[in-house]
mmCIF file of C-alpha atoms and ligand atoms in Angstrom:
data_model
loop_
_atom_site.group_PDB
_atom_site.id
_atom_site.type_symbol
_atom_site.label_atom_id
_atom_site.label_comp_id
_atom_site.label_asym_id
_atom_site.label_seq_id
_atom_site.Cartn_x
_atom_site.Cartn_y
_atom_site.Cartn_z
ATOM 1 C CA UNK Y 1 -92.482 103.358 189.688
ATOM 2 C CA UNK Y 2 -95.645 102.561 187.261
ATOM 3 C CA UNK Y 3 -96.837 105.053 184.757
ATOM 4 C CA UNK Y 4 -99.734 106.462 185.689
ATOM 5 C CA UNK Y 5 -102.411 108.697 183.941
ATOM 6 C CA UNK Y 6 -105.061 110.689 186.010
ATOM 7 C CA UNK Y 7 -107.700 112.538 183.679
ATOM 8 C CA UNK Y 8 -107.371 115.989 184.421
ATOM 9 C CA UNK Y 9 -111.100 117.001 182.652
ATOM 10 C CA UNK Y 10 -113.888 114.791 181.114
ATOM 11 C CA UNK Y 11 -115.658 117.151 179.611
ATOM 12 C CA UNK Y 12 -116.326 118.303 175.876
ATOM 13 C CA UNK Y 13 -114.897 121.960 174.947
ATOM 14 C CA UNK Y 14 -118.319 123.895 177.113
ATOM 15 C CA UNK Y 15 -117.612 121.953 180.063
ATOM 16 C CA UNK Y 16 -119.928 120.282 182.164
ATOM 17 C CA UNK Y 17 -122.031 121.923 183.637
ATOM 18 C CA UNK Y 18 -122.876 124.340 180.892
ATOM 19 C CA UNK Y 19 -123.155 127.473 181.704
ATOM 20 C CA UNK Y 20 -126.853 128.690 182.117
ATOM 21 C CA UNK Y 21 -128.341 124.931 181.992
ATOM 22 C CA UNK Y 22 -130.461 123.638 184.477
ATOM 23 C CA UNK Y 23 -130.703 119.798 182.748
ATOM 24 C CA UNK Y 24 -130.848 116.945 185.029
ATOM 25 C CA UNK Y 25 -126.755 116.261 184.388
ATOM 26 C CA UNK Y 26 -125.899 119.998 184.630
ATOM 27 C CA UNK Y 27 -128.112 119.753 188.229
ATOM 28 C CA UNK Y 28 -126.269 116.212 189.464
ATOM 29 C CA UNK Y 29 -124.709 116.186 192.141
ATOM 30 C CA UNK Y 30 -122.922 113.210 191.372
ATOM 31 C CA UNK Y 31 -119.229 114.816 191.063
ATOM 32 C CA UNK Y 32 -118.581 112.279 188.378
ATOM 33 C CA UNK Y 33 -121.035 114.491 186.035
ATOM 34 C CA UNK Y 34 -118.821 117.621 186.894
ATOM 35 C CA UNK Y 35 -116.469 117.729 183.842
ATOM 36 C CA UNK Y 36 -113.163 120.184 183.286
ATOM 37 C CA UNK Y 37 -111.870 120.503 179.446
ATOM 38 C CA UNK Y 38 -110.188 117.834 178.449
ATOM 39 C CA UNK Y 39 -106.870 116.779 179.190
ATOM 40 C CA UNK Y 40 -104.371 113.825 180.806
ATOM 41 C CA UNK Y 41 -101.297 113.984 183.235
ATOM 42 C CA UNK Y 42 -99.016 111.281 182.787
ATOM 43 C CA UNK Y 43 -96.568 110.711 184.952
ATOM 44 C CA UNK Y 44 -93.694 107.967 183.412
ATOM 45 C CA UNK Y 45 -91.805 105.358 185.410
ATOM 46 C CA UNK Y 46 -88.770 107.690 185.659
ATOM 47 C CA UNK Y 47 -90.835 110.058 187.053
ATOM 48 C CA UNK Y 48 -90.630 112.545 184.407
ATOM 49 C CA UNK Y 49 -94.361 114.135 184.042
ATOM 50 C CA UNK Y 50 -96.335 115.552 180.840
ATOM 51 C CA UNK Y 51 -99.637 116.878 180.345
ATOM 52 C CA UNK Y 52 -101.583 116.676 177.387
ATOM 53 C CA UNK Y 53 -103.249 119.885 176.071
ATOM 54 C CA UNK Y 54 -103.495 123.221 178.602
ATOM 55 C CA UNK Y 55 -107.261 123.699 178.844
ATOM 56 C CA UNK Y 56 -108.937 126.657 179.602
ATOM 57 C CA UNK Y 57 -109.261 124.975 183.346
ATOM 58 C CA UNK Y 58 -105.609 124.081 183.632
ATOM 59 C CA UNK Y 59 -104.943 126.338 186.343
ATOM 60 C CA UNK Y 60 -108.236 124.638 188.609
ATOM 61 C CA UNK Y 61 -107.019 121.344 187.309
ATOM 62 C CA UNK Y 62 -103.147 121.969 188.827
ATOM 63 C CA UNK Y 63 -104.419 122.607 191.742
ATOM 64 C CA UNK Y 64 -107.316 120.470 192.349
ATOM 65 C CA UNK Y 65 -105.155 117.463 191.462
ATOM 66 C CA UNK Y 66 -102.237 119.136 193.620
ATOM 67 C CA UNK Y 67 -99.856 118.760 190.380
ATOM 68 C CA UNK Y 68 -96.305 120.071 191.278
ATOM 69 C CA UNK Y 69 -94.098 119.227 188.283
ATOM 70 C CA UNK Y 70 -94.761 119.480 184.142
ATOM 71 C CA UNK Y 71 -92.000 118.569 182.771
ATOM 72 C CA UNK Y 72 -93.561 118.943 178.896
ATOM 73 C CA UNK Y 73 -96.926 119.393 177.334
ATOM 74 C CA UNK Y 74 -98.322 117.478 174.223
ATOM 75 C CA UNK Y 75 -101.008 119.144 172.290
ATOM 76 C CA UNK Y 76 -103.297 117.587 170.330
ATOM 77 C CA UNK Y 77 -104.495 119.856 168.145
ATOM 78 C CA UNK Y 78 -105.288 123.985 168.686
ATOM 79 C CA UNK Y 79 -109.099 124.167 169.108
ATOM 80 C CA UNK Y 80 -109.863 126.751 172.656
ATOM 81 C CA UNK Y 81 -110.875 123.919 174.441
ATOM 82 C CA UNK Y 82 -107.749 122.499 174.913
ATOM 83 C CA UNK Y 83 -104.953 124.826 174.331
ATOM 84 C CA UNK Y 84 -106.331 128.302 176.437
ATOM 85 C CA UNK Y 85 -104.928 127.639 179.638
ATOM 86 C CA UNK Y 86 -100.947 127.465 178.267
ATOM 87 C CA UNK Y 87 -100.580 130.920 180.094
ATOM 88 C CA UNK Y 88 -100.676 129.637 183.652
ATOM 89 C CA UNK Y 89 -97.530 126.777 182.858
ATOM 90 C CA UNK Y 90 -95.247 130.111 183.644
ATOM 91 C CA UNK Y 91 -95.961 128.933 187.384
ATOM 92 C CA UNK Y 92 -93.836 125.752 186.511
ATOM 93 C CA UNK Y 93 -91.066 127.688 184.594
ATOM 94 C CA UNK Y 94 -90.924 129.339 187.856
ATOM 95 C CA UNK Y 95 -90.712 126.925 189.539
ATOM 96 C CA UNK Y 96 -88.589 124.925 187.505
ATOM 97 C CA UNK Y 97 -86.808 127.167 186.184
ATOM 98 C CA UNK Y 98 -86.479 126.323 182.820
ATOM 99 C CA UNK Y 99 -88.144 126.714 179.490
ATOM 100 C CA UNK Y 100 -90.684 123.732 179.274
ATOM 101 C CA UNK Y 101 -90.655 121.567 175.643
ATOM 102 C CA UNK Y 102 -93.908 121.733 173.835
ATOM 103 C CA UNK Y 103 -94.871 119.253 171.242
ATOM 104 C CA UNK Y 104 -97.615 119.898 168.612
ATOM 105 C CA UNK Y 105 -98.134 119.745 164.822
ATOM 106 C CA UNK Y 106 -96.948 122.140 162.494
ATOM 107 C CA UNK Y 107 -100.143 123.558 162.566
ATOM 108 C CA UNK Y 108 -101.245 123.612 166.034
ATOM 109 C CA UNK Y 109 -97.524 125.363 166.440
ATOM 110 C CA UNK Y 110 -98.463 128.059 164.483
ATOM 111 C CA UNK Y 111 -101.704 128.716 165.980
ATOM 112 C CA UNK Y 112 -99.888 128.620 169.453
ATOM 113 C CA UNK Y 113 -97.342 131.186 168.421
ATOM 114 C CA UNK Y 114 -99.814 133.479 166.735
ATOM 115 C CA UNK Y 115 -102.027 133.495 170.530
ATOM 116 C CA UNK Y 116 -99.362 133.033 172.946
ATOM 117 C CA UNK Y 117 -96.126 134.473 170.794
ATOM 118 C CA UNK Y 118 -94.489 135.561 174.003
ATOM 119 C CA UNK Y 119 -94.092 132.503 175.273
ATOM 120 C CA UNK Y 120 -92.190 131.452 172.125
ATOM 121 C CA UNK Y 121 -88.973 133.644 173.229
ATOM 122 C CA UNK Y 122 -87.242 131.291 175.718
ATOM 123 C CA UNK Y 123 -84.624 132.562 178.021
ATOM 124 C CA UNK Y 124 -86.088 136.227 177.733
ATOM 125 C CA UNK Y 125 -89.575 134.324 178.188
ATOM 126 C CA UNK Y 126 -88.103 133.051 181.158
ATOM 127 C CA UNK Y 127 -86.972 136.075 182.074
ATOM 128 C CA UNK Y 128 -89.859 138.577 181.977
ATOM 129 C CA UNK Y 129 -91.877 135.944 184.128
ATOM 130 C CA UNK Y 130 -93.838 134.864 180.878
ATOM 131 C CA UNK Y 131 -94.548 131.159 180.394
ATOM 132 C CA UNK Y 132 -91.918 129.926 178.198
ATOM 133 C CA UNK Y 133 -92.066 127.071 176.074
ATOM 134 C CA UNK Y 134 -89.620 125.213 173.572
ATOM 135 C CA UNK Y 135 -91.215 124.417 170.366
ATOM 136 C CA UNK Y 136 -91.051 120.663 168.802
ATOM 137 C CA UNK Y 137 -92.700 120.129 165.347
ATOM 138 C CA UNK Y 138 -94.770 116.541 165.190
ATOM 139 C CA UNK Y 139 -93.793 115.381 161.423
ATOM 140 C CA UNK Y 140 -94.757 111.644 162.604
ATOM 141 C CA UNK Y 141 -91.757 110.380 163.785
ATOM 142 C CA UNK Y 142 -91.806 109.036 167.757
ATOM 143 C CA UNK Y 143 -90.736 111.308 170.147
ATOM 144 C CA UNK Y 144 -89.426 110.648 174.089
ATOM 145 C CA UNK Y 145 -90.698 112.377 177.385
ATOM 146 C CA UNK Y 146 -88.321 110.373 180.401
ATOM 147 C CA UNK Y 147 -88.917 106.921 180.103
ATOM 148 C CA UNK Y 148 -92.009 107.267 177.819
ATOM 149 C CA UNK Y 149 -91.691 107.029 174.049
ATOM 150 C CA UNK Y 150 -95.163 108.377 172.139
ATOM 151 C CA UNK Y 151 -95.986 107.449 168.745
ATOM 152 C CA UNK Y 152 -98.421 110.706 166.901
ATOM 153 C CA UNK Y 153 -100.874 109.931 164.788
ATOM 154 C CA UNK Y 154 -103.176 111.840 162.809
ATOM 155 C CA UNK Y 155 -107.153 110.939 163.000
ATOM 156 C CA UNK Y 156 -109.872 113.027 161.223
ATOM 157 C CA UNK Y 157 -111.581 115.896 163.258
ATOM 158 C CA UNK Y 158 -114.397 117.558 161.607
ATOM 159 C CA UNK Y 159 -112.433 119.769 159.265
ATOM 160 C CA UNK Y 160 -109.333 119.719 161.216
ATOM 161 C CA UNK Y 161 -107.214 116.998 162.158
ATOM 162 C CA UNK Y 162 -106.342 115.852 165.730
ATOM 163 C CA UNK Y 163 -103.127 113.808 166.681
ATOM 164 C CA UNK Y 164 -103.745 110.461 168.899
ATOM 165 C CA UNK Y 165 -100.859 109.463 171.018
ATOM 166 C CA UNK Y 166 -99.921 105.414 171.425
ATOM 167 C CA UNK Y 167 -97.602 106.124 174.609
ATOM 168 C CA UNK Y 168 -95.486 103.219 176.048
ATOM 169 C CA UNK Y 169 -92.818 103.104 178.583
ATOM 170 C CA UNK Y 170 -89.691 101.059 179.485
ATOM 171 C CA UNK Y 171 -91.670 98.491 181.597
ATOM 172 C CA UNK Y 172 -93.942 97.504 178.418
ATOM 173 C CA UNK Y 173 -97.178 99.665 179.599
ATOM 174 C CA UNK Y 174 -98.614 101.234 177.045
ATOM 175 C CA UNK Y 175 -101.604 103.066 176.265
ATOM 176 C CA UNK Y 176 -103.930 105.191 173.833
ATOM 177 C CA UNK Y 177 -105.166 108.695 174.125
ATOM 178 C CA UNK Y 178 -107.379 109.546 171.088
ATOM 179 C CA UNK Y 179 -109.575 112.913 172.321
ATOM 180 C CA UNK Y 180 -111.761 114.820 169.598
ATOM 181 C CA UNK Y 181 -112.071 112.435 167.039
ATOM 182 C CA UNK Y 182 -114.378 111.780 164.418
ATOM 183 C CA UNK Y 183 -113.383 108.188 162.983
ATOM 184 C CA UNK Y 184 -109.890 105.673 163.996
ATOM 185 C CA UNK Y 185 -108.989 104.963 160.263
ATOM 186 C CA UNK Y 186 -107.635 101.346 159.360
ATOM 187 C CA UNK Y 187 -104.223 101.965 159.758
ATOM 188 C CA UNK Y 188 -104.398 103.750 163.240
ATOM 189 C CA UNK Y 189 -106.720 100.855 164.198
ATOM 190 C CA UNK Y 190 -104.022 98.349 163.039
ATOM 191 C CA UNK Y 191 -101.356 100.714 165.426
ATOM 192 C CA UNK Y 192 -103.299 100.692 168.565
ATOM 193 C CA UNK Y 193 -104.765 96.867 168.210
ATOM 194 C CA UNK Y 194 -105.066 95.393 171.027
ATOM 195 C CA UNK Y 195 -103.240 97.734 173.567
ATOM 196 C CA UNK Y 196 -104.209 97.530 177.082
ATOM 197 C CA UNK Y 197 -105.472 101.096 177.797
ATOM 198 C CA UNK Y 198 -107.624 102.780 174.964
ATOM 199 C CA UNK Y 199 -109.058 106.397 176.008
ATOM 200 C CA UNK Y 200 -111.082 107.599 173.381
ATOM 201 C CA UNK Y 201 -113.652 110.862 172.810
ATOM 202 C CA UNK Y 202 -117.078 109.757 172.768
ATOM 203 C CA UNK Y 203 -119.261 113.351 172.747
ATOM 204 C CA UNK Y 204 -122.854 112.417 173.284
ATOM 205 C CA UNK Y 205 -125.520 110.281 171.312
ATOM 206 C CA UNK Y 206 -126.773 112.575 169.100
ATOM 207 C CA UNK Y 207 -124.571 112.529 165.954
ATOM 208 C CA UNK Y 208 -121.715 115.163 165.422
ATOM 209 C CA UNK Y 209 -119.721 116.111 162.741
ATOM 210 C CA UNK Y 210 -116.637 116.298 164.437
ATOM 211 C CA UNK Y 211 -116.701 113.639 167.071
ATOM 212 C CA UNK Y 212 -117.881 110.253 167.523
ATOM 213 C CA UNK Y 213 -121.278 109.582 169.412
ATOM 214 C CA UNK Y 214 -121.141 106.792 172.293
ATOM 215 C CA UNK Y 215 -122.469 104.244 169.905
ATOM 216 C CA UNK Y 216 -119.402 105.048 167.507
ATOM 217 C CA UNK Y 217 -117.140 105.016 170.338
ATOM 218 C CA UNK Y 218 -118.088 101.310 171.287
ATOM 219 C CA UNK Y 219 -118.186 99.955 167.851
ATOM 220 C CA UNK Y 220 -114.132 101.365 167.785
ATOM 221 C CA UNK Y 221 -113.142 99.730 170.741
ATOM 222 C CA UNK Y 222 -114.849 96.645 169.317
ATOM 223 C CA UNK Y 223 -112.392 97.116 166.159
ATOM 224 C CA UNK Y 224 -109.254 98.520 168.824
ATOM 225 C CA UNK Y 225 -109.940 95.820 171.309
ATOM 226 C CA UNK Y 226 -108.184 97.143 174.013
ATOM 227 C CA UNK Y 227 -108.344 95.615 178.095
ATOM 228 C CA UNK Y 228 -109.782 98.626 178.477
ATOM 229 C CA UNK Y 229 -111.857 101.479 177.422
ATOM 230 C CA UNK Y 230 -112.396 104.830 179.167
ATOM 231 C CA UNK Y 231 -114.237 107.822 177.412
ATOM 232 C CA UNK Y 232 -113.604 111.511 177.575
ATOM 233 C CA UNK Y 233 -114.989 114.935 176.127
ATOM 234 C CA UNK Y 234 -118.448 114.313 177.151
ATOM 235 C CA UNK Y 235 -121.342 116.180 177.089
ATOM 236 C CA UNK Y 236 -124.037 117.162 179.267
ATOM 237 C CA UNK Y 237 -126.087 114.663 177.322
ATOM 238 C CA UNK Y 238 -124.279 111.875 179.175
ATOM 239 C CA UNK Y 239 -125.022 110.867 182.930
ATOM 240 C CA UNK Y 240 -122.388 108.996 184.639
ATOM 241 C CA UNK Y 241 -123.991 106.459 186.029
ATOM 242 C CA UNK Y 242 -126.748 106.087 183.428
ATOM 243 C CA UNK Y 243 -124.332 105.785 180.532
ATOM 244 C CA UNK Y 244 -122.009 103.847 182.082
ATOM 245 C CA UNK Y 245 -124.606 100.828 183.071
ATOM 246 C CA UNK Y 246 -125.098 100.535 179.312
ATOM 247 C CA UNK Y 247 -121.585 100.619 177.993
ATOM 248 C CA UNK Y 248 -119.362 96.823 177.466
ATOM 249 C CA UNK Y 249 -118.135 95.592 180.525
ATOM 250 C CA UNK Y 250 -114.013 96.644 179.596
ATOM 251 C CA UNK Y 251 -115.839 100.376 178.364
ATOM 252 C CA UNK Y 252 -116.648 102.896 181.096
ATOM 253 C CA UNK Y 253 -117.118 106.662 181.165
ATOM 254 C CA UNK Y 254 -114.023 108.570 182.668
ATOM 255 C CA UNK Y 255 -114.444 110.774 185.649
ATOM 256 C CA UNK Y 256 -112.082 114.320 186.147
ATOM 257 C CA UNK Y 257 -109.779 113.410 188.975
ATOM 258 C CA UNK Y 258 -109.872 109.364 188.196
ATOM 259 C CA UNK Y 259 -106.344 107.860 188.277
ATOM 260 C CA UNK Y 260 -104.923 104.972 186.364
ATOM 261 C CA UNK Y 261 -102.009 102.961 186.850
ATOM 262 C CA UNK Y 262 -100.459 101.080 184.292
ATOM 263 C CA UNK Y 263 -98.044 97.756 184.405
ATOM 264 C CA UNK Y 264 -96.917 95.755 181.496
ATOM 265 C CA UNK Y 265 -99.672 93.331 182.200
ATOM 266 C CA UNK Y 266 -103.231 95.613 182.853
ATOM 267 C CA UNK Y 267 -104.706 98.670 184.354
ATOM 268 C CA UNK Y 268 -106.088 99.790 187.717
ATOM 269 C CA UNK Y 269 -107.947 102.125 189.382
ATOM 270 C CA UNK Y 270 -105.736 104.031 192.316
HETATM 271 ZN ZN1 LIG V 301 -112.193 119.422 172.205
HETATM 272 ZN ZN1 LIG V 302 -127.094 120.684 180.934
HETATM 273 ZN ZN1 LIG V 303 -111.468 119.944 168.826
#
């Protein structure tokens, strides 16, 4: 089995469309300009499964992309956008029974317990019905999900910080998932150089604090030089198929329900 990596949601932390905005991307009907929060499902050549961050749409995103396991959830850092939908994983403790690992900062970890503190209580978690998670504290170090071992990293967000992932499995794929990010400093460049799969945030044009415009986003892929490039947490500033016809030819807007698999040797569309 390949690893493979379908994008859950596209969209920056309002979603897309906004609520309440009748703009020409919010009015598409292109379903490539409909954009969830954002998040990945990975599923590793052992067939163990993670997802990274529990948006607020986790529950629509489970069952639009028919998602039956989660074996563990990454976070990436403990803005709404990307950690309010942790209630509805108690569907998989029921299912599997078990408390499910959880891997964030020690930050994110504490904002997590002070929101969702029931679910910090394991077996009697389990018990009442409650999600139920089993806390892990990212100091740095690489951690292992199945056959998957993920490198953290921490890259500046506004006036938090936001922990990138280099993921690689046992059959040499590898990838990148950097979401909400303002700059890749020089040594997170120097980790990531070169690796086939880079997704990366990329908000809008219009300059943010926080995050990177498009134009930001393709100079860092320039530096990263990846196969390939796909960005996520986008705005309703960006059109699908506008944007994309203007990005390199390895760069390209992700889509919600897009699926990737990866080999030791490239990336593909499934
Ligand atoms: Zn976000
Ligand atoms: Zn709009
Ligand atoms: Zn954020």
């Amino acid at each position: 089995m390949l690893m493979r990596v379908t994008f859950l949601g596209t969209g920056t932390s309002q979603g897309v469309p906004m609520i309440a905005c009748d703009c020409a991307v919010c009015a598409s009907p292109d379903p490539r300009n409909k954009r969830l929060r954002p998040s990945i499902y990975v599923e590793t050549a052992s067939g163990t499964c993670f997802v990274v961050d529990t948006t607020p749409d986790f529950r629509t995103q489970c069952l639009v992309n028919n998602l039956r396991r989660v074996d563990a959830v990454v976070i990436t850092h403990a803005h709404a956008d990307h950690i309010f939908g942790l209630d509805d994983l108690r569907r998989f403790n029921q299912i599997q029974r078990g408390v499910i690992p959880i891997y964030a900062s020690a930050d994110s970890m504490e904002s997590l317990r002070r929101i969702f503190g029931y679910a910090f209580a394991a077996e009697d978690s389990l018990r009442q019905g409650w999600a139920a998670v089993e806390p892990h504290i990212l100091d740095g170090s690489p951690f292992q999900i199945g056959s998957a071992t993920l490198q953290p990293f921490a890259v500046p967000h506004g006036k938090t910080t936001t922990l990138g992932f280099l993921v690689a499995d046992k059959d040499g794929s590898r990838f990148a998932y950097i979401t909400d990010v303002k700059e890749v400093p020089p040594p997170v460049e120097t980790l990531v150089r070169g690796v086939p799969l880079l997704i990366l945030g990329a908000l809008r044009h219009t300059p943010h604090p926080a995050h990177m415009t498009v134009a930001e986003a393709v100079q860092t892929v320039k530096h990263v030089q990846p196969m390939c490039a796909y960005f996520v947490h986008m705005t309703h500033e960006l059109d699908y198929k506008e944007t994309n016809q203007r990005l390199p030819l390895n760069t390209r807007l992700a889509h919600d329900g897009l699926r990737l698999e990866l080999s030791a040797t490239g990336v593909q569309e499934v």
